[in-house]
Amino acid sequence: MLHQSVRAGLQSGTIMTISDVVTQLFIEEKSWNDDYQWQRTLRWTTAGMVLHGPYFFAGFSVLDKYFGAATSLQVVAKKTATAQFFLFPPYLVALFGFM
């Protein structure tokens, strides 16, 4: 379980790093040398590695144990509703506190 949580953190950290780099360079049109915010990218990388990846790996593992595999629309709807109401709000509070 620890190995899977670490892998989830590395995946989330990588995705968040790439996303912030793309956002700063192509959407906000910042340059590498002058106004690129390395600290911001580092914050997003760290958030993905230590918060997002492990949190959602653990949270969705609990949902999978409780509801089982998403083999029907009813199970998918239950898992989605439970995640939206109970899993995502604490994550958002933690993320905003982290950033």
N, CA, C and O atoms as a DFTB+ gen file, in Angstrom:
396 C
 N C O
     1  1       0.832      -1.207       0.000
     2  2       0.000       0.000       0.000
     3  2       0.868       1.260       0.000
     4  3       0.530       2.240      -0.664
     5  1       1.985       1.244       0.739
     6  2       2.870       2.402       0.769
     7  2       3.454       2.669      -0.612
     8  3       3.538       3.818      -1.047
     9  1       3.856       1.610      -1.294
    10  2       4.422       1.749      -2.643
    11  2       3.420       2.415      -3.579
    12  3       3.786       3.292      -4.362
    13  1       2.163       2.002      -3.500
    14  2       1.130       2.569      -4.363
    15  2       0.850       4.035      -4.018
    16  3       0.582       4.844      -4.906
    17  1       0.912       4.366      -2.745
    18  2       0.697       5.749      -2.327
    19  2       1.839       6.644      -2.810
    20  3       1.609       7.773      -3.244
    21  1       3.069       6.136      -2.732
    22  2       4.217       6.889      -3.228
    23  2       4.106       7.084      -4.740
    24  3       4.366       8.172      -5.254
    25  1       3.720       6.028      -5.440
    26  2       3.553       6.126      -6.892
    27  2       2.481       7.158      -7.251
    28  3       2.660       7.949      -8.177
    29  1       1.366       7.146      -6.513
    30  2       0.303       8.125      -6.759
    31  2       0.812       9.543      -6.519
    32  3       0.470      10.460      -7.265
    33  1       1.627       9.725      -5.482
    34  2       2.194      11.035      -5.211
    35  2       3.132      11.497      -6.309
    36  3       3.104      12.662      -6.706
    37  1       3.966      10.586      -6.804
    38  2       4.886      10.940      -7.886
    39  2       4.137      11.279      -9.170
    40  3       4.507      12.211      -9.884
    41  1       3.092      10.525      -9.458
    42  2       2.285      10.818     -10.649
    43  2       1.607      12.174     -10.534
    44  3       1.638      12.969     -11.474
    45  1       0.997      12.439      -9.387
    46  2       0.310      13.727      -9.197
    47  2       1.296      14.880      -9.204
    48  3       1.019      15.930      -9.784
    49  1       2.438      14.697      -8.570
    50  2       3.446      15.745      -8.562
    51  2       3.941      16.067      -9.957
    52  3       4.136      17.233     -10.302
    53  1       4.144      15.033     -10.761
    54  2       4.599      15.237     -12.140
    55  2       3.544      15.974     -12.960
    56  3       3.859      16.917     -13.686
    57  1       2.309      15.545     -12.842
    58  2       1.225      16.184     -13.596
    59  2       1.050      17.645     -13.171
    60  3       0.870      18.519     -14.018
    61  1       1.103      17.908     -11.877
    62  2       0.937      19.284     -11.411
    63  2       2.125      20.158     -11.816
    64  3       1.949      21.342     -12.103
    65  1       3.317      19.593     -11.842
    66  2       4.489      20.344     -12.296
    67  2       4.331      20.743     -13.757
    68  3       4.496      21.910     -14.113
    69  1       4.014      19.770     -14.594
    70  2       3.843      20.043     -16.021
    71  2       2.722      21.053     -16.243
    72  3       2.851      21.956     -17.070
    73  1       1.642      20.903     -15.518
    74  2       0.511      21.825     -15.669
    75  2       0.883      23.252     -15.307
    76  3       0.497      24.187     -16.008
    77  1       1.625      23.432     -14.224
    78  2       2.004      24.788     -13.839
    79  2       3.004      25.391     -14.817
    80  3       2.917      26.577     -15.135
    81  1       3.950      24.592     -15.296
    82  2       4.910      25.089     -16.284
    83  2       4.177      25.536     -17.550
    84  3       4.438      26.623     -18.065
    85  1       3.269      24.709     -18.050
    86  2       2.511      25.050     -19.255
    87  2       1.666      26.300     -19.014
    88  3       1.596      27.179     -19.873
    89  1       1.030      26.379     -17.857
    90  2       0.207      27.550     -17.545
    91  2       1.030      28.828     -17.539
    92  3       0.642      29.833     -18.135
    93  1       2.171      28.780     -16.859
    94  2       2.980      29.997     -16.778
    95  2       3.566      30.398     -18.131
    96  3       3.598      31.582     -18.466
    97  1       4.028      29.420     -18.907
    98  2       4.700      29.755     -20.162
    99  2       3.740      30.083     -21.295
   100  3       3.990      31.007     -22.069
   101  1       2.647      29.336     -21.403
   102  2       1.797      29.481     -22.583
   103  2       0.491      30.233     -22.340
   104  3      -0.042      30.857     -23.257
   105  1      -0.015      30.182     -21.139
   106  2      -1.265      30.896     -20.869
   107  2      -0.973      32.278     -20.289
   108  3      -1.534      33.282     -20.727
   109  1      -0.084      32.310     -19.295
   110  2       0.276      33.590     -18.696
   111  2       1.408      34.280     -19.460
   112  3       1.743      35.429     -19.174
   113  1       1.992      33.582     -20.426
   114  2       3.044      34.093     -21.309
   115  2       4.221      34.699     -20.552
   116  3       4.697      35.783     -20.889
   117  1       4.683      33.990     -19.530
   118  2       5.868      34.415     -18.782
   119  2       7.103      33.842     -19.464
   120  3       7.021      32.846     -20.183
   121  1       8.235      34.471     -19.236
   122  2       9.480      33.955     -19.804
   123  2      10.243      33.197     -18.723
   124  3      10.074      33.449     -17.530
   125  1      11.081      32.268     -19.160
   126  2      11.874      31.467     -18.220
   127  2      12.748      32.345     -17.343
   128  3      12.897      32.073     -16.152
   129  1      13.320      33.382     -17.904
   130  2      14.347      34.140     -17.203
   131  2      13.819      35.271     -16.343
   132  3      14.351      35.528     -15.263
   133  1      12.796      35.941     -16.800
   134  2      12.404      37.170     -16.126
   135  2      11.341      36.983     -15.048
   136  3      11.587      37.268     -13.876
   137  1      10.189      36.517     -15.432
   138  2       9.076      36.532     -14.486
   139  2       8.489      35.155     -14.168
   140  3       7.397      35.064     -13.607
   141  1       9.197      34.096     -14.517
   142  2       8.718      32.751     -14.176
   143  2       8.802      32.567     -12.660
   144  3       9.809      32.912     -12.041
   145  1       7.742      32.021     -12.071
   146  2       7.676      31.852     -10.609
   147  2       8.028      30.407     -10.234
   148  3       7.156      29.539     -10.192
   149  1       9.305      30.162      -9.964
   150  2       9.769      28.814      -9.618
   151  2       9.181      28.337      -8.294
   152  3       8.914      27.147      -8.123
   153  1       8.978      29.257      -7.364
   154  2       8.415      28.877      -6.067
   155  2       6.996      28.345      -6.225
   156  3       6.595      27.407      -5.536
   157  1       6.249      28.943      -7.128
   158  2       4.879      28.481      -7.381
   159  2       4.883      27.066      -7.939
   160  3       4.101      26.221      -7.506
   161  1       5.764      26.809      -8.902
   162  2       5.856      25.464      -9.468
   163  2       6.254      24.460      -8.394
   164  3       5.725      23.349      -8.349
   165  1       7.174      24.847      -7.539
   166  2       7.597      23.961      -6.454
   167  2       6.453      23.679      -5.489
   168  3       6.314      22.555      -5.006
   169  1       5.633      24.689      -5.202
   170  2       4.466      24.477      -4.324
   171  2       3.493      23.475      -4.947
   172  3       2.999      22.583      -4.258
   173  1       3.212      23.618      -6.255
   174  2       2.295      22.693      -6.923
   175  2       2.881      21.280      -6.986
   176  3       2.162      20.297      -6.808
   177  1       4.175      21.186      -7.239
   178  2       4.828      19.878      -7.268
   179  2       4.708      19.197      -5.916
   180  3       4.342      18.025      -5.829
   181  1       5.018      19.938      -4.867
   182  2       4.957      19.388      -3.517
   183  2       3.523      19.024      -3.130
   184  3       3.292      17.989      -2.504
   185  1       2.571      19.863      -3.497
   186  2       1.164      19.558      -3.200
   187  2       0.734      18.259      -3.873
   188  3       0.023      17.453      -3.274
   189  1       1.163      18.058      -5.108
   190  2       0.815      16.823      -5.802
   191  2       1.449      15.611      -5.160
   192  3       0.821      14.559      -5.045
   193  1       2.704      15.758      -4.738
   194  2       3.441      14.620      -4.192
   195  2       3.000      14.236      -2.789
   196  3       2.872      13.050      -2.484
   197  1       2.766      15.222      -1.934
   198  2       2.484      14.892      -0.529
   199  2       1.010      15.006      -0.153
   200  3       0.600      14.483       0.883
   201  1       0.211      15.676      -0.971
   202  2      -1.203      15.851      -0.620
   203  2      -2.129      15.160      -1.624
   204  3      -2.815      14.201      -1.270
   205  1      -2.154      15.625      -2.844
   206  2      -3.126      15.147      -3.823
   207  2      -3.023      13.652      -4.085
   208  3      -4.008      12.929      -3.934
   209  1      -1.858      13.184      -4.471
   210  2      -1.696      11.772      -4.818
   211  2      -2.039      10.828      -3.680
   212  3      -2.910       9.972      -3.832
   213  1      -1.359      10.969      -2.527
   214  2      -1.655      10.056      -1.414
   215  2      -3.087      10.183      -0.880
   216  3      -3.714       9.180      -0.541
   217  1      -3.604      11.420      -0.806
   218  2      -4.951      11.635      -0.275
   219  2      -6.002      10.928      -1.128
   220  3      -6.846      10.199      -0.606
   221  1      -5.945      11.145      -2.434
   222  2      -6.964      10.541      -3.286
   223  2      -6.737       9.049      -3.486
   224  3      -7.698       8.312      -3.707
   225  1      -5.506       8.589      -3.417
   226  2      -5.284       7.144      -3.461
   227  2      -5.957       6.489      -2.260
   228  3      -6.676       5.501      -2.410
   229  1      -5.727       7.034      -1.079
   230  2      -6.337       6.477       0.130
   231  2      -7.861       6.629       0.102
   232  3      -8.593       5.694       0.427
   233  1      -8.326       7.815      -0.290
   234  2      -9.768       8.063      -0.301
   235  2     -10.521       7.166      -1.264
   236  3     -11.557       6.604      -0.909
   237  1     -10.009       7.025      -2.484
   238  2     -10.696       6.175      -3.452
   239  2     -10.527       4.694      -3.131
   240  3     -11.358       3.878      -3.529
   241  1      -9.472       4.340      -2.424
   242  2      -9.327       2.955      -1.959
   243  2     -10.431       2.615      -0.960
   244  3     -10.993       1.520      -0.993
   245  1     -10.734       3.556      -0.080
   246  2     -11.828       3.351       0.882
   247  2     -13.160       3.238       0.147
   248  3     -13.971       2.366       0.459
   249  1     -13.383       4.113      -0.822
   250  2     -14.635       4.036      -1.589
   251  2     -14.746       2.705      -2.334
   252  3     -15.828       2.121      -2.398
   253  1     -13.643       2.227      -2.891
   254  2     -13.662       0.935      -3.588
   255  2     -13.992      -0.200      -2.638
   256  3     -14.726      -1.116      -3.006
   257  1     -13.467      -0.158      -1.431
   258  2     -13.769      -1.208      -0.445
   259  2     -15.223      -1.151       0.002
   260  3     -15.871      -2.180       0.193
   261  1     -15.727       0.075       0.167
   262  2     -17.080       0.232       0.665
   263  2     -18.138      -0.079      -0.393
   264  3     -19.116      -0.771      -0.110
   265  1     -17.941       0.434      -1.615
   266  2     -18.940       0.275      -2.666
   267  2     -18.627      -0.837      -3.652
   268  3     -19.516      -1.283      -4.378
   269  1     -17.382      -1.293      -3.694
   270  2     -16.988      -2.304      -4.672
   271  2     -16.630      -1.674      -6.006
   272  3     -16.578      -0.452      -6.148
   273  1     -16.390      -2.525      -6.961
   274  2     -16.002      -2.064      -8.300
   275  2     -17.160      -1.319      -8.965
   276  3     -18.329      -1.624      -8.728
   277  1     -16.820      -0.355      -9.786
   278  2     -17.824       0.444     -10.491
   279  2     -18.328      -0.329     -11.707
   280  3     -17.964      -0.036     -12.846
   281  1     -19.162      -1.307     -11.443
   282  2     -19.659      -2.170     -12.519
   283  2     -21.056      -1.793     -12.997
   284  3     -21.542      -2.348     -13.982
   285  1     -21.699      -0.863     -12.318
   286  2     -23.031      -0.436     -12.748
   287  2     -23.154       1.069     -12.575
   288  3     -22.385       1.681     -11.834
   289  1     -24.102       1.651     -13.245
   290  2     -24.340       3.084     -13.144
   291  2     -24.698       3.473     -11.712
   292  3     -24.332       4.556     -11.255
   293  1     -25.403       2.610     -11.010
   294  2     -25.802       2.892      -9.634
   295  2     -24.565       2.998      -8.718
   296  3     -24.475       3.909      -7.895
   297  1     -23.638       2.082      -8.867
   298  2     -22.413       2.119      -8.057
   299  2     -21.586       3.354      -8.407
   300  3     -21.053       4.018      -7.518
   301  1     -21.480       3.660      -9.685
   302  2     -20.737       4.854     -10.108
   303  2     -21.371       6.101      -9.507
   304  3     -20.656       6.973      -9.012
   305  1     -22.676       6.202      -9.538
   306  2     -23.368       7.366      -8.984
   307  2     -23.139       7.473      -7.476
   308  3     -22.925       8.575      -6.970
   309  1     -23.179       6.371      -6.759
   310  2     -22.946       6.385      -5.311
   311  2     -21.516       6.811      -4.985
   312  3     -21.291       7.623      -4.088
   313  1     -20.569       6.265      -5.710
   314  2     -19.166       6.616      -5.461
   315  2     -18.899       8.077      -5.796
   316  3     -18.177       8.762      -5.071
   317  1     -19.477       8.554      -6.891
   318  2     -19.284       9.945      -7.295
   319  2     -19.889      10.890      -6.270
   320  3     -19.247      11.863      -5.874
   321  1     -21.107      10.619      -5.838
   322  2     -21.770      11.481      -4.853
   323  2     -21.010      11.474      -3.526
   324  3     -20.824      12.524      -2.910
   325  1     -20.578      10.312      -3.092
   326  2     -19.831      10.227      -1.835
   327  2     -18.518      11.001      -1.931
   328  3     -18.151      11.719      -1.001
   329  1     -17.822      10.859      -3.038
   330  2     -16.566      11.587      -3.219
   331  2     -16.808      13.098      -3.242
   332  3     -16.058      13.851      -2.621
   333  1     -17.834      13.544      -3.942
   334  2     -18.110      14.975      -4.060
   335  2     -18.471      15.600      -2.714
   336  3     -18.086      16.736      -2.437
   337  1     -19.196      14.877      -1.889
   338  2     -19.658      15.444      -0.623
   339  2     -18.712      15.202       0.546
   340  3     -18.678      16.008       1.476
   341  1     -17.952      14.124       0.527
   342  2     -17.138      13.781       1.692
   343  2     -15.630      13.756       1.434
   344  3     -14.852      13.951       2.367
   345  1     -15.209      13.526       0.218
   346  2     -13.781      13.412      -0.073
   347  2     -13.190      14.738      -0.568
   348  3     -12.103      15.128      -0.139
   349  1     -13.886      15.419      -1.450
   350  2     -13.346      16.639      -2.044
   351  2     -13.326      17.856      -1.119
   352  3     -12.334      18.584      -1.139
   353  1     -14.354      18.128      -0.310
   354  2     -14.297      19.329       0.549
   355  2     -13.093      19.365       1.506
   356  3     -12.435      20.402       1.590
   357  1     -12.776      18.278       2.229
   358  2     -11.579      18.349       3.080
   359  2     -10.293      18.525       2.273
   360  3      -9.361      19.188       2.727
   361  1     -10.242      17.936       1.083
   362  2      -9.069      18.106       0.232
   363  2      -8.890      19.569      -0.159
   364  3      -7.776      20.091      -0.108
   365  1      -9.972      20.231      -0.548
   366  2      -9.869      21.630      -0.952
   367  2      -9.414      22.513       0.201
   368  3      -8.615      23.428       0.004
   369  1      -9.917      22.246       1.396
   370  2      -9.470      23.009       2.575
   371  2      -7.972      22.783       2.784
   372  3      -7.228      23.735       3.021
   373  1      -7.530      21.530       2.696
   374  2      -6.113      21.229       2.873
   375  2      -5.265      21.868       1.772
   376  3      -4.192      22.401       2.053
   377  1      -5.735      21.818       0.522
   378  2      -4.985      22.401      -0.584
   379  2      -4.829      23.914      -0.428
   380  3      -3.731      24.446      -0.590
   381  1      -5.911      24.597      -0.118
   382  2      -5.828      26.049       0.043
   383  2      -4.949      26.410       1.238
   384  3      -4.229      27.408       1.207
   385  1      -5.010      25.603       2.281
   386  2      -4.128      25.827       3.427
   387  2      -2.672      25.584       3.068
   388  3      -1.780      26.275       3.561
   389  1      -2.439      24.616       2.221
   390  2      -1.092      24.263       1.792
   391  2      -0.477      25.334       0.906
   392  3       0.710      25.641       1.013
   393  1      -1.301      25.898       0.027
   394  2      -0.801      26.865      -0.945
   395  2      -0.609      28.215      -0.296
   396  3      -0.192      29.164      -0.958
